[in-house]
Structures are given as structure tokens and as C-alpha cells.
Amino acid sequence: MQVIIFDDAQQVADSAAKWVAELINKKAKPVLGLATGSTPISLYQALVKKYQTEEISFKDTCTFNLDEYLGIDENNVQSYRHFMNTNLFDHVDIDKSKTFLPTCAQGENPRAQGLAYEQMIKEAGGIDLQILGIGANGHIGFNEPTSSLASRTRIKTLTQQTLTDNSRLFSADEFQPTLAMTMGIATILDARYVLLMATGENKAKAVKDMVTGAVSAMCPASALQMHENAIVLLDKAAASQLEDQEYYLWADQQNNKINDEFGLYHNY
Ligand SMILES: N[C@@H]1[C@@H](O)[C@H](O)[C@@H](COP(=O)(O)O)O[C@@H]1O
């Protein structure tokens, strides 16, 4: 796990955008895994800027989102499809027919939908780079604590903590779904690279558990310790409970020299 600590959230977003841009520019048919939540919004803004300045084009990129609420219409402003359209897809040259979310409409079988999503990822050649945020309870996607580390795309019941954390995004008269479809932890671990962004003090405990805690279903993000290419981008507040901050900063300086010479990716 490569832990990189930045002064602030904007630097985290700029660094994440650099990883995405290098992938998009390097691969003929990049497959990008995307996340929702407030953390990656600044990444998407940075990517839109890079598109506007012609540093990148999304025309050959295919995307798979981590999760989506169950039975939600894509025109509902609370749907993650709406989130992706308004934060990224509507502002770049991506072909929307190549952007996928693990949807499950009313009446559809969530188990069959989960299997179909896994198959689609496989047919696209697998995910090159998966963007992740982290929940305050250590969840990734909607893989709540106790999720199997071998889980695949499926229906998941959200925890009270996640519902409370996300309730800020819903107005009082709006229905807040309690069920979601999410890529599983094994699905996420299959990505060639994973890039987790975490900012703010309220993520510090989850970040500590993920980076230095035991690999455990109680902290789903800790499964990333088993990933060959997991990069964790943190601002100082999110890194504040890590004991080895000096070491991470020093190791990053060494890595930067290698990155400057050989690029960020090594196994394409
Ligand atoms: N399913 C999403 C996660 O993918 C996201 O990482 C998490 C944290 O969101 P935020 O970045 O808003 O803190 O919230 C949601 O539950």
C-alpha cells in the first residue's frame, strides 16, 4: 500500500487527476472504476478542466461505478447516475453508452443483476484503475462492515451509520434508500490499480484502521492491504491518526523520482 500525504484536499484531487490522466493517455481503451460521495467531486472538477484544456479525452474510456441505490430512477437527483452525469459525464466527451452503474430497477432480480455486472466488467477487460472514497466506518463502495472480503457485486443493506452520514444529502421530505447494489470487495480487488482518496478529520480513524489495522471484514477498506497496487491519497487531517507519517512522506519523495523517470504505472 502506497500512502501519500498532501497538505490539503485540493492537492489530493490534483494528484488523483494525474493518475487518471496518465491512464487515459496511455491506454487505447481505458476502463475506469468510478466512485460517488463528496470526496471525488474535486477530482471530477480537475478532470473536466483537463478535458477543457485538451490534456485528456474520454472518447475511448469505458467506466463502471462502484454502486447505485436499489430501484432508483436515473432521473432521480439522488441517483448515482445523476451524480455522475452532473459531476463528470455531461462535461466531457465520454460516450454515455459506455458508462455503467450496477443498477437494479423495481422488480428486477438483484442477484441476477449483480452477476450481469460482474460479467460486463469481465467483458470490458477488467478495471484498470478504480477510484475509491472511504466511509467513516471503513466501508468502500457500499461494502459495509461484516462484508465478505470475497464478495462480488450484490445487494447490500446499509448500516445506520452510513444512513446517518449520508442523510445530509437528502432533504426532510425526500426518501432515503436503505438498500443498494455495490461491487463487492473481491470485485474491487480485481482492479489493476486502486486509488483511494480520503480527506478530513472524520475519516482519520477509518484511514488508520485501513492502513495499519488488521485485515478484517469489520474494516472493509483494510482488504486493500492485500492489493498489489493500492495507492492511498490523504490530506493531513485524514492522515492525522497514522503513526508513521514521516516515513510515508520520505518514501513518497523516493517514489517520485522513480515516477518521474518511468511513469506511474508498471503493468500495462
Ligand atoms: N457509497 C459511497 C462511498 O463510495 C463513499 O466513499 C462514501 C464516503 O462519502 P464521502 O466522500 O461523501 O465522505 O459514501 C458513500 O456511502
PDB file of C-alpha atoms and ligand atoms in Angstrom:
ATOM      1  CA  MET A   1       0.000   0.000   0.000  1.00  0.00           C
ATOM      2  CA  GLN A   2       1.432   3.338  -1.048  1.00  0.00           C
ATOM      3  CA  VAL A   3       0.323   6.092   1.323  1.00  0.00           C
ATOM      4  CA  ILE A   4       0.772   9.662   0.081  1.00  0.00           C
ATOM      5  CA  ILE A   5       0.034  12.596   2.384  1.00  0.00           C
ATOM      6  CA  PHE A   6      -0.766  16.034   0.962  1.00  0.00           C
ATOM      7  CA  ASP A   7      -1.212  19.413   2.630  1.00  0.00           C
ATOM      8  CA  ASP A   8      -4.851  19.766   1.600  1.00  0.00           C
ATOM      9  CA  ALA A   9      -7.830  18.237  -0.194  1.00  0.00           C
ATOM     10  CA  GLN A  10      -7.166  20.108  -3.453  1.00  0.00           C
ATOM     11  CA  GLN A  11      -3.732  18.508  -3.742  1.00  0.00           C
ATOM     12  CA  VAL A  12      -5.333  15.100  -3.186  1.00  0.00           C
ATOM     13  CA  ALA A  13      -7.732  15.794  -6.076  1.00  0.00           C
ATOM     14  CA  ASP A  14      -4.946  17.086  -8.343  1.00  0.00           C
ATOM     15  CA  SER A  15      -2.836  14.021  -7.676  1.00  0.00           C
ATOM     16  CA  ALA A  16      -5.761  11.664  -8.334  1.00  0.00           C
ATOM     17  CA  ALA A  17      -6.447  13.533 -11.606  1.00  0.00           C
ATOM     18  CA  LYS A  18      -2.838  12.950 -12.632  1.00  0.00           C
ATOM     19  CA  TRP A  19      -3.238   9.185 -12.156  1.00  0.00           C
ATOM     20  CA  VAL A  20      -6.458   9.153 -14.190  1.00  0.00           C
ATOM     21  CA  ALA A  21      -4.971  11.338 -16.941  1.00  0.00           C
ATOM     22  CA  GLU A  22      -1.898   9.153 -17.292  1.00  0.00           C
ATOM     23  CA  LEU A  23      -4.076   6.036 -17.587  1.00  0.00           C
ATOM     24  CA  ILE A  24      -6.355   7.630 -20.169  1.00  0.00           C
ATOM     25  CA  ASN A  25      -3.443   8.881 -22.229  1.00  0.00           C
ATOM     26  CA  LYS A  26      -1.542   5.622 -22.011  1.00  0.00           C
ATOM     27  CA  LYS A  27      -4.190   3.004 -22.754  1.00  0.00           C
ATOM     28  CA  ALA A  28      -6.060   2.679 -26.034  1.00  0.00           C
ATOM     29  CA  LYS A  29      -9.267   1.531 -24.299  1.00  0.00           C
ATOM     30  CA  PRO A  30      -9.057   2.546 -20.649  1.00  0.00           C
ATOM     31  CA  VAL A  31     -11.513   1.061 -18.162  1.00  0.00           C
ATOM     32  CA  LEU A  32     -12.082   3.336 -15.205  1.00  0.00           C
ATOM     33  CA  GLY A  33     -13.854   2.461 -11.976  1.00  0.00           C
ATOM     34  CA  LEU A  34     -15.677   5.468 -10.513  1.00  0.00           C
ATOM     35  CA  ALA A  35     -16.975   6.472  -7.099  1.00  0.00           C
ATOM     36  CA  THR A  36     -19.563   8.893  -5.774  1.00  0.00           C
ATOM     37  CA  GLY A  37     -19.683  10.823  -2.493  1.00  0.00           C
ATOM     38  CA  SER A  38     -18.381  14.313  -1.771  1.00  0.00           C
ATOM     39  CA  THR A  39     -14.685  13.349  -1.791  1.00  0.00           C
ATOM     40  CA  PRO A  40     -14.233  12.643  -5.540  1.00  0.00           C
ATOM     41  CA  ILE A  41     -16.165  15.746  -6.670  1.00  0.00           C
ATOM     42  CA  SER A  42     -12.955  17.816  -6.762  1.00  0.00           C
ATOM     43  CA  LEU A  43     -11.270  15.036  -8.763  1.00  0.00           C
ATOM     44  CA  TYR A  44     -14.061  15.217 -11.350  1.00  0.00           C
ATOM     45  CA  GLN A  45     -13.713  19.007 -11.479  1.00  0.00           C
ATOM     46  CA  ALA A  46      -9.972  18.609 -12.104  1.00  0.00           C
ATOM     47  CA  LEU A  47     -10.681  16.081 -14.877  1.00  0.00           C
ATOM     48  CA  VAL A  48     -13.201  18.388 -16.536  1.00  0.00           C
ATOM     49  CA  LYS A  49     -10.524  21.115 -16.548  1.00  0.00           C
ATOM     50  CA  LYS A  50      -8.012  18.738 -18.108  1.00  0.00           C
ATOM     51  CA  TYR A  51     -10.568  17.888 -20.780  1.00  0.00           C
ATOM     52  CA  GLN A  52     -11.266  21.570 -21.470  1.00  0.00           C
ATOM     53  CA  THR A  53      -7.548  22.287 -21.862  1.00  0.00           C
ATOM     54  CA  GLU A  54      -7.275  19.260 -24.187  1.00  0.00           C
ATOM     55  CA  GLU A  55      -4.926  17.338 -21.892  1.00  0.00           C
ATOM     56  CA  ILE A  56      -7.294  14.364 -21.968  1.00  0.00           C
ATOM     57  CA  SER A  57     -10.174  12.932 -23.945  1.00  0.00           C
ATOM     58  CA  PHE A  58     -12.668  10.381 -22.616  1.00  0.00           C
ATOM     59  CA  LYS A  59     -13.887   9.246 -26.031  1.00  0.00           C
ATOM     60  CA  ASP A  60     -12.386   5.750 -25.743  1.00  0.00           C
ATOM     61  CA  THR A  61     -12.933   5.368 -21.999  1.00  0.00           C
ATOM     62  CA  CYS A  62     -15.412   2.920 -20.525  1.00  0.00           C
ATOM     63  CA  THR A  63     -16.500   3.363 -16.886  1.00  0.00           C
ATOM     64  CA  PHE A  64     -18.005   1.219 -14.148  1.00  0.00           C
ATOM     65  CA  ASN A  65     -19.346   2.821 -10.994  1.00  0.00           C
ATOM     66  CA  LEU A  66     -18.999   1.173  -7.626  1.00  0.00           C
ATOM     67  CA  ASP A  67     -22.593   1.379  -6.508  1.00  0.00           C
ATOM     68  CA  GLU A  68     -26.142   2.596  -7.022  1.00  0.00           C
ATOM     69  CA  TYR A  69     -29.253   2.748  -4.869  1.00  0.00           C
ATOM     70  CA  LEU A  70     -31.746  -0.056  -5.403  1.00  0.00           C
ATOM     71  CA  GLY A  71     -34.804   0.663  -7.534  1.00  0.00           C
ATOM     72  CA  ILE A  72     -33.934   4.311  -8.080  1.00  0.00           C
ATOM     73  CA  ASP A  73     -34.810   6.010 -11.367  1.00  0.00           C
ATOM     74  CA  GLU A  74     -31.836   7.511 -13.207  1.00  0.00           C
ATOM     75  CA  ASN A  75     -33.623  10.864 -13.400  1.00  0.00           C
ATOM     76  CA  ASN A  76     -33.941  10.995  -9.619  1.00  0.00           C
ATOM     77  CA  VAL A  77     -31.462  13.653  -8.434  1.00  0.00           C
ATOM     78  CA  GLN A  78     -30.366  11.268  -5.666  1.00  0.00           C
ATOM     79  CA  SER A  79     -29.328   8.539  -8.114  1.00  0.00           C
ATOM     80  CA  TYR A  80     -25.637   7.990  -8.625  1.00  0.00           C
ATOM     81  CA  ARG A  81     -26.292   8.109 -12.394  1.00  0.00           C
ATOM     82  CA  HIS A  82     -27.493  11.679 -11.923  1.00  0.00           C
ATOM     83  CA  PHE A  83     -24.438  12.401  -9.762  1.00  0.00           C
ATOM     84  CA  MET A  84     -22.073  11.088 -12.462  1.00  0.00           C
ATOM     85  CA  ASN A  85     -23.861  12.946 -15.251  1.00  0.00           C
ATOM     86  CA  THR A  86     -23.801  16.280 -13.463  1.00  0.00           C
ATOM     87  CA  ASN A  87     -20.316  15.998 -11.977  1.00  0.00           C
ATOM     88  CA  LEU A  88     -18.470  14.453 -14.927  1.00  0.00           C
ATOM     89  CA  PHE A  89     -20.188  12.837 -17.902  1.00  0.00           C
ATOM     90  CA  ASP A  90     -22.164  15.899 -19.057  1.00  0.00           C
ATOM     91  CA  HIS A  91     -18.974  17.971 -19.211  1.00  0.00           C
ATOM     92  CA  VAL A  92     -16.618  15.694 -21.152  1.00  0.00           C
ATOM     93  CA  ASP A  93     -16.607  13.787 -24.462  1.00  0.00           C
ATOM     94  CA  ILE A  94     -17.412  10.389 -22.949  1.00  0.00           C
ATOM     95  CA  ASP A  95     -19.780   8.067 -24.838  1.00  0.00           C
ATOM     96  CA  LYS A  96     -22.522   7.589 -22.209  1.00  0.00           C
ATOM     97  CA  SER A  97     -23.414   4.179 -23.667  1.00  0.00           C
ATOM     98  CA  LYS A  98     -20.032   3.043 -22.300  1.00  0.00           C
ATOM     99  CA  THR A  99     -20.730   4.257 -18.744  1.00  0.00           C
ATOM    100  CA  PHE A 100     -22.203   1.662 -16.398  1.00  0.00           C
ATOM    101  CA  LEU A 101     -23.631   1.557 -12.895  1.00  0.00           C
ATOM    102  CA  PRO A 102     -24.820  -1.545 -11.015  1.00  0.00           C
ATOM    103  CA  THR A 103     -28.492  -0.755 -11.379  1.00  0.00           C
ATOM    104  CA  CYS A 104     -31.416  -2.825 -10.236  1.00  0.00           C
ATOM    105  CA  ALA A 105     -34.822  -1.426 -11.199  1.00  0.00           C
ATOM    106  CA  GLN A 106     -38.014  -2.166  -9.257  1.00  0.00           C
ATOM    107  CA  GLY A 107     -38.979  -5.776  -9.909  1.00  0.00           C
ATOM    108  CA  GLU A 108     -35.570  -6.828 -11.273  1.00  0.00           C
ATOM    109  CA  ASN A 109     -33.706  -9.631  -9.539  1.00  0.00           C
ATOM    110  CA  PRO A 110     -30.735  -8.079  -7.692  1.00  0.00           C
ATOM    111  CA  ARG A 111     -28.827 -11.374  -7.715  1.00  0.00           C
ATOM    112  CA  ALA A 112     -29.090 -11.692 -11.490  1.00  0.00           C
ATOM    113  CA  GLN A 113     -28.188  -8.007 -11.895  1.00  0.00           C
ATOM    114  CA  GLY A 114     -25.080  -8.488  -9.735  1.00  0.00           C
ATOM    115  CA  LEU A 115     -23.886 -11.413 -11.830  1.00  0.00           C
ATOM    116  CA  ALA A 116     -24.557  -9.495 -15.052  1.00  0.00           C
ATOM    117  CA  TYR A 117     -22.486  -6.530 -13.814  1.00  0.00           C
ATOM    118  CA  GLU A 118     -19.548  -8.805 -12.991  1.00  0.00           C
ATOM    119  CA  GLN A 119     -19.798 -10.271 -16.489  1.00  0.00           C
ATOM    120  CA  MET A 120     -19.817  -6.832 -18.090  1.00  0.00           C
ATOM    121  CA  ILE A 121     -16.668  -5.822 -16.225  1.00  0.00           C
ATOM    122  CA  LYS A 122     -15.002  -9.039 -17.360  1.00  0.00           C
ATOM    123  CA  GLU A 123     -16.027  -8.492 -20.975  1.00  0.00           C
ATOM    124  CA  ALA A 124     -14.610  -4.964 -20.882  1.00  0.00           C
ATOM    125  CA  GLY A 125     -11.242  -6.495 -19.958  1.00  0.00           C
ATOM    126  CA  GLY A 126     -11.360  -5.702 -16.235  1.00  0.00           C
ATOM    127  CA  ILE A 127     -10.964  -2.365 -14.467  1.00  0.00           C
ATOM    128  CA  ASP A 128      -7.606  -0.625 -14.940  1.00  0.00           C
ATOM    129  CA  LEU A 129      -7.970   1.946 -12.190  1.00  0.00           C
ATOM    130  CA  GLN A 130     -10.653   2.000  -9.508  1.00  0.00           C
ATOM    131  CA  ILE A 131     -11.320   5.295  -7.711  1.00  0.00           C
ATOM    132  CA  LEU A 132     -12.466   4.880  -4.108  1.00  0.00           C
ATOM    133  CA  GLY A 133     -13.587   7.001  -1.210  1.00  0.00           C
ATOM    134  CA  ILE A 134     -13.977   5.601   2.298  1.00  0.00           C
ATOM    135  CA  GLY A 135     -16.882   5.707   4.717  1.00  0.00           C
ATOM    136  CA  ALA A 136     -16.303   6.781   8.319  1.00  0.00           C
ATOM    137  CA  ASN A 137     -16.900   3.133   9.292  1.00  0.00           C
ATOM    138  CA  GLY A 138     -14.291   1.891   6.796  1.00  0.00           C
ATOM    139  CA  HIS A 139     -16.713   0.935   4.027  1.00  0.00           C
ATOM    140  CA  ILE A 140     -15.682   1.036   0.364  1.00  0.00           C
ATOM    141  CA  GLY A 141     -18.398   1.229  -2.268  1.00  0.00           C
ATOM    142  CA  PHE A 142     -21.323   0.157  -0.111  1.00  0.00           C
ATOM    143  CA  ASN A 143     -19.431  -2.786   1.384  1.00  0.00           C
ATOM    144  CA  GLU A 144     -20.379  -2.203   4.973  1.00  0.00           C
ATOM    145  CA  PRO A 145     -18.511  -3.751   7.926  1.00  0.00           C
ATOM    146  CA  THR A 146     -19.013  -7.544   8.022  1.00  0.00           C
ATOM    147  CA  SER A 147     -18.989  -7.712   4.195  1.00  0.00           C
ATOM    148  CA  SER A 148     -17.171 -10.796   2.972  1.00  0.00           C
ATOM    149  CA  LEU A 149     -13.708  -9.997   1.674  1.00  0.00           C
ATOM    150  CA  ALA A 150     -14.590 -12.365  -1.192  1.00  0.00           C
ATOM    151  CA  SER A 151     -17.845 -10.560  -2.035  1.00  0.00           C
ATOM    152  CA  ARG A 152     -18.937  -9.745  -5.583  1.00  0.00           C
ATOM    153  CA  THR A 153     -21.487  -7.266  -6.969  1.00  0.00           C
ATOM    154  CA  ARG A 154     -24.667  -7.714  -4.962  1.00  0.00           C
ATOM    155  CA  ILE A 155     -27.441  -6.092  -2.970  1.00  0.00           C
ATOM    156  CA  LYS A 156     -26.434  -4.654   0.389  1.00  0.00           C
ATOM    157  CA  THR A 157     -28.387  -3.291   3.340  1.00  0.00           C
ATOM    158  CA  LEU A 158     -26.853  -0.018   4.519  1.00  0.00           C
ATOM    159  CA  THR A 159     -25.854   0.464   8.149  1.00  0.00           C
ATOM    160  CA  GLN A 160     -27.421   3.065  10.382  1.00  0.00           C
ATOM    161  CA  GLN A 161     -24.099   4.942  10.496  1.00  0.00           C
ATOM    162  CA  THR A 162     -23.918   5.198   6.699  1.00  0.00           C
ATOM    163  CA  LEU A 163     -27.570   6.264   6.510  1.00  0.00           C
ATOM    164  CA  THR A 164     -26.931   8.942   9.121  1.00  0.00           C
ATOM    165  CA  ASP A 165     -23.684  10.095   7.431  1.00  0.00           C
ATOM    166  CA  ASN A 166     -25.413  10.356   4.041  1.00  0.00           C
ATOM    167  CA  SER A 167     -28.661  11.873   5.379  1.00  0.00           C
ATOM    168  CA  ARG A 168     -27.078  15.324   4.939  1.00  0.00           C
ATOM    169  CA  LEU A 169     -27.552  14.832   1.188  1.00  0.00           C
ATOM    170  CA  PHE A 170     -31.329  14.259   1.459  1.00  0.00           C
ATOM    171  CA  SER A 171     -33.950  16.878   2.282  1.00  0.00           C
ATOM    172  CA  ALA A 172     -36.502  16.134   5.029  1.00  0.00           C
ATOM    173  CA  ASP A 173     -39.293  15.135   2.608  1.00  0.00           C
ATOM    174  CA  GLU A 174     -37.030  13.040   0.355  1.00  0.00           C
ATOM    175  CA  PHE A 175     -36.989   9.224   0.517  1.00  0.00           C
ATOM    176  CA  GLN A 176     -33.537   7.923   1.529  1.00  0.00           C
ATOM    177  CA  PRO A 177     -32.964   4.387   0.187  1.00  0.00           C
ATOM    178  CA  THR A 178     -31.693   1.806   2.669  1.00  0.00           C
ATOM    179  CA  LEU A 179     -30.678  -0.778   0.046  1.00  0.00           C
ATOM    180  CA  ALA A 180     -28.031  -0.513  -2.651  1.00  0.00           C
ATOM    181  CA  MET A 181     -26.243  -2.530  -5.292  1.00  0.00           C
ATOM    182  CA  THR A 182     -22.474  -2.462  -4.855  1.00  0.00           C
ATOM    183  CA  MET A 183     -19.377  -4.019  -6.370  1.00  0.00           C
ATOM    184  CA  GLY A 184     -18.015  -6.495  -3.859  1.00  0.00           C
ATOM    185  CA  ILE A 185     -14.652  -6.320  -2.153  1.00  0.00           C
ATOM    186  CA  ALA A 186     -13.262  -9.039  -4.435  1.00  0.00           C
ATOM    187  CA  THR A 187     -14.554  -7.075  -7.449  1.00  0.00           C
ATOM    188  CA  ILE A 188     -12.635  -4.022  -6.225  1.00  0.00           C
ATOM    189  CA  LEU A 189      -9.501  -6.072  -5.530  1.00  0.00           C
ATOM    190  CA  ASP A 190      -9.583  -7.329  -9.152  1.00  0.00           C
ATOM    191  CA  ALA A 191      -8.863  -3.820 -10.458  1.00  0.00           C
ATOM    192  CA  ARG A 192      -5.267  -3.470 -11.647  1.00  0.00           C
ATOM    193  CA  TYR A 193      -4.808  -0.305  -9.585  1.00  0.00           C
ATOM    194  CA  VAL A 194      -6.947   1.153  -6.818  1.00  0.00           C
ATOM    195  CA  LEU A 195      -6.736   4.804  -5.846  1.00  0.00           C
ATOM    196  CA  LEU A 196      -8.410   5.682  -2.552  1.00  0.00           C
ATOM    197  CA  MET A 197      -8.975   9.333  -1.668  1.00  0.00           C
ATOM    198  CA  ALA A 198      -9.703  10.401   1.913  1.00  0.00           C
ATOM    199  CA  THR A 199      -9.907  13.924   3.270  1.00  0.00           C
ATOM    200  CA  GLY A 200     -10.955  15.453   6.566  1.00  0.00           C
ATOM    201  CA  GLU A 201     -10.653  14.613  10.227  1.00  0.00           C
ATOM    202  CA  ASN A 202     -13.818  12.449  10.273  1.00  0.00           C
ATOM    203  CA  LYS A 203     -12.007   9.882   8.083  1.00  0.00           C
ATOM    204  CA  ALA A 204      -8.850   9.688  10.249  1.00  0.00           C
ATOM    205  CA  LYS A 205      -9.937   6.654  12.315  1.00  0.00           C
ATOM    206  CA  ALA A 206     -11.118   4.694   9.248  1.00  0.00           C
ATOM    207  CA  VAL A 207      -7.845   5.532   7.474  1.00  0.00           C
ATOM    208  CA  LYS A 208      -5.812   4.314  10.443  1.00  0.00           C
ATOM    209  CA  ASP A 209      -7.792   1.044  10.568  1.00  0.00           C
ATOM    210  CA  MET A 210      -7.426   0.595   6.807  1.00  0.00           C
ATOM    211  CA  VAL A 211      -3.663   1.207   6.673  1.00  0.00           C
ATOM    212  CA  THR A 212      -2.384  -0.228   9.954  1.00  0.00           C
ATOM    213  CA  GLY A 213      -5.235  -2.285  11.399  1.00  0.00           C
ATOM    214  CA  ALA A 214      -5.816  -5.996  10.963  1.00  0.00           C
ATOM    215  CA  VAL A 215      -7.231  -7.133   7.629  1.00  0.00           C
ATOM    216  CA  SER A 216     -10.802  -7.630   8.694  1.00  0.00           C
ATOM    217  CA  ALA A 217     -14.356  -7.669   7.431  1.00  0.00           C
ATOM    218  CA  MET A 218     -15.043  -5.108  10.164  1.00  0.00           C
ATOM    219  CA  CYS A 219     -12.996  -2.577   8.180  1.00  0.00           C
ATOM    220  CA  PRO A 220     -13.689  -3.471   4.512  1.00  0.00           C
ATOM    221  CA  ALA A 221     -11.062  -0.971   3.272  1.00  0.00           C
ATOM    222  CA  SER A 222      -8.361  -2.963   5.120  1.00  0.00           C
ATOM    223  CA  ALA A 223      -8.681  -5.549   2.317  1.00  0.00           C
ATOM    224  CA  LEU A 224      -6.653  -3.114   0.208  1.00  0.00           C
ATOM    225  CA  GLN A 225      -3.602  -4.205   2.222  1.00  0.00           C
ATOM    226  CA  MET A 226      -3.802  -7.343   0.073  1.00  0.00           C
ATOM    227  CA  HIS A 227      -3.785  -5.418  -3.217  1.00  0.00           C
ATOM    228  CA  GLU A 228      -0.614  -5.237  -5.268  1.00  0.00           C
ATOM    229  CA  ASN A 229      -1.171  -1.657  -6.420  1.00  0.00           C
ATOM    230  CA  ALA A 230      -3.188   0.235  -3.807  1.00  0.00           C
ATOM    231  CA  ILE A 231      -2.495   3.964  -3.632  1.00  0.00           C
ATOM    232  CA  VAL A 232      -3.965   5.950  -0.753  1.00  0.00           C
ATOM    233  CA  LEU A 233      -4.125   9.728  -1.190  1.00  0.00           C
ATOM    234  CA  LEU A 234      -4.726  11.628   2.063  1.00  0.00           C
ATOM    235  CA  ASP A 235      -4.828  15.176   3.272  1.00  0.00           C
ATOM    236  CA  LYS A 236      -3.155  15.935   6.616  1.00  0.00           C
ATOM    237  CA  ALA A 237      -6.414  15.723   8.551  1.00  0.00           C
ATOM    238  CA  ALA A 238      -7.281  12.248   7.237  1.00  0.00           C
ATOM    239  CA  ALA A 239      -3.698  11.110   7.924  1.00  0.00           C
ATOM    240  CA  SER A 240      -3.647  12.575  11.433  1.00  0.00           C
ATOM    241  CA  GLN A 241      -4.008   9.263  13.288  1.00  0.00           C
ATOM    242  CA  LEU A 242      -1.250   7.468  11.330  1.00  0.00           C
ATOM    243  CA  GLU A 243       1.880   6.905  13.377  1.00  0.00           C
ATOM    244  CA  ASP A 244       4.406   6.723  10.528  1.00  0.00           C
ATOM    245  CA  GLN A 245       3.632   9.984   8.752  1.00  0.00           C
ATOM    246  CA  GLU A 246       7.317  10.952   8.440  1.00  0.00           C
ATOM    247  CA  TYR A 247       8.115   7.652   6.783  1.00  0.00           C
ATOM    248  CA  TYR A 248       5.292   7.997   4.228  1.00  0.00           C
ATOM    249  CA  LEU A 249       6.481  11.486   3.287  1.00  0.00           C
ATOM    250  CA  TRP A 250      10.046  10.290   2.868  1.00  0.00           C
ATOM    251  CA  ALA A 251       9.042   7.191   0.887  1.00  0.00           C
ATOM    252  CA  ASP A 252       6.951   9.402  -1.383  1.00  0.00           C
ATOM    253  CA  GLN A 253       9.999  11.502  -2.257  1.00  0.00           C
ATOM    254  CA  GLN A 254      11.832   8.345  -3.345  1.00  0.00           C
ATOM    255  CA  ASN A 255       8.811   7.136  -5.338  1.00  0.00           C
ATOM    256  CA  ASN A 256       8.506  10.471  -7.103  1.00  0.00           C
ATOM    257  CA  LYS A 257      11.982  10.077  -8.540  1.00  0.00           C
ATOM    258  CA  ILE A 258      11.027   6.694  -9.974  1.00  0.00           C
ATOM    259  CA  ASN A 259       7.662   8.030 -11.221  1.00  0.00           C
ATOM    260  CA  ASP A 260       9.391  10.964 -12.971  1.00  0.00           C
ATOM    261  CA  GLU A 261      11.678   8.586 -14.805  1.00  0.00           C
ATOM    262  CA  PHE A 262       9.345   5.653 -15.553  1.00  0.00           C
ATOM    263  CA  GLY A 263       5.736   6.879 -15.143  1.00  0.00           C
ATOM    264  CA  LEU A 264       3.075   5.972 -12.575  1.00  0.00           C
ATOM    265  CA  TYR A 265       2.056   2.592 -13.987  1.00  0.00           C
ATOM    266  CA  HIS A 266       4.155  -0.506 -14.352  1.00  0.00           C
ATOM    267  CA  ASN A 267       1.991  -3.377 -15.520  1.00  0.00           C
ATOM    268  CA  TYR A 268       0.160  -2.360 -18.644  1.00  0.00           C
TER     269      TYR A 268
HETATM  270  N1  LIG B   1     -21.123   4.659  -1.336  1.00  0.00           N
HETATM  271  C1  LIG B   1     -20.427   5.861  -1.041  1.00  0.00           C
HETATM  272  C2  LIG B   1     -18.949   5.550  -0.912  1.00  0.00           C
HETATM  273  O1  LIG B   1     -18.455   5.140  -2.182  1.00  0.00           O
HETATM  274  C3  LIG B   1     -18.214   6.781  -0.422  1.00  0.00           C
HETATM  275  O2  LIG B   1     -16.821   6.526  -0.392  1.00  0.00           O
HETATM  276  C4  LIG B   1     -18.690   7.139   0.960  1.00  0.00           C
HETATM  277  C5  LIG B   1     -17.996   8.341   1.561  1.00  0.00           C
HETATM  278  O3  LIG B   1     -18.521   9.507   1.013  1.00  0.00           O
HETATM  279  P1  LIG B   1     -17.947  10.960   1.219  1.00  0.00           P
HETATM  280  O4  LIG B   1     -16.851  11.113   0.217  1.00  0.00           O
HETATM  281  O5  LIG B   1     -19.109  11.852   0.918  1.00  0.00           O
HETATM  282  O6  LIG B   1     -17.483  11.065   2.615  1.00  0.00           O
HETATM  283  O7  LIG B   1     -20.087   7.416   0.887  1.00  0.00           O
HETATM  284  C6  LIG B   1     -20.979   6.573   0.199  1.00  0.00           C
HETATM  285  O8  LIG B   1     -21.523   5.731   1.148  1.00  0.00           O
END
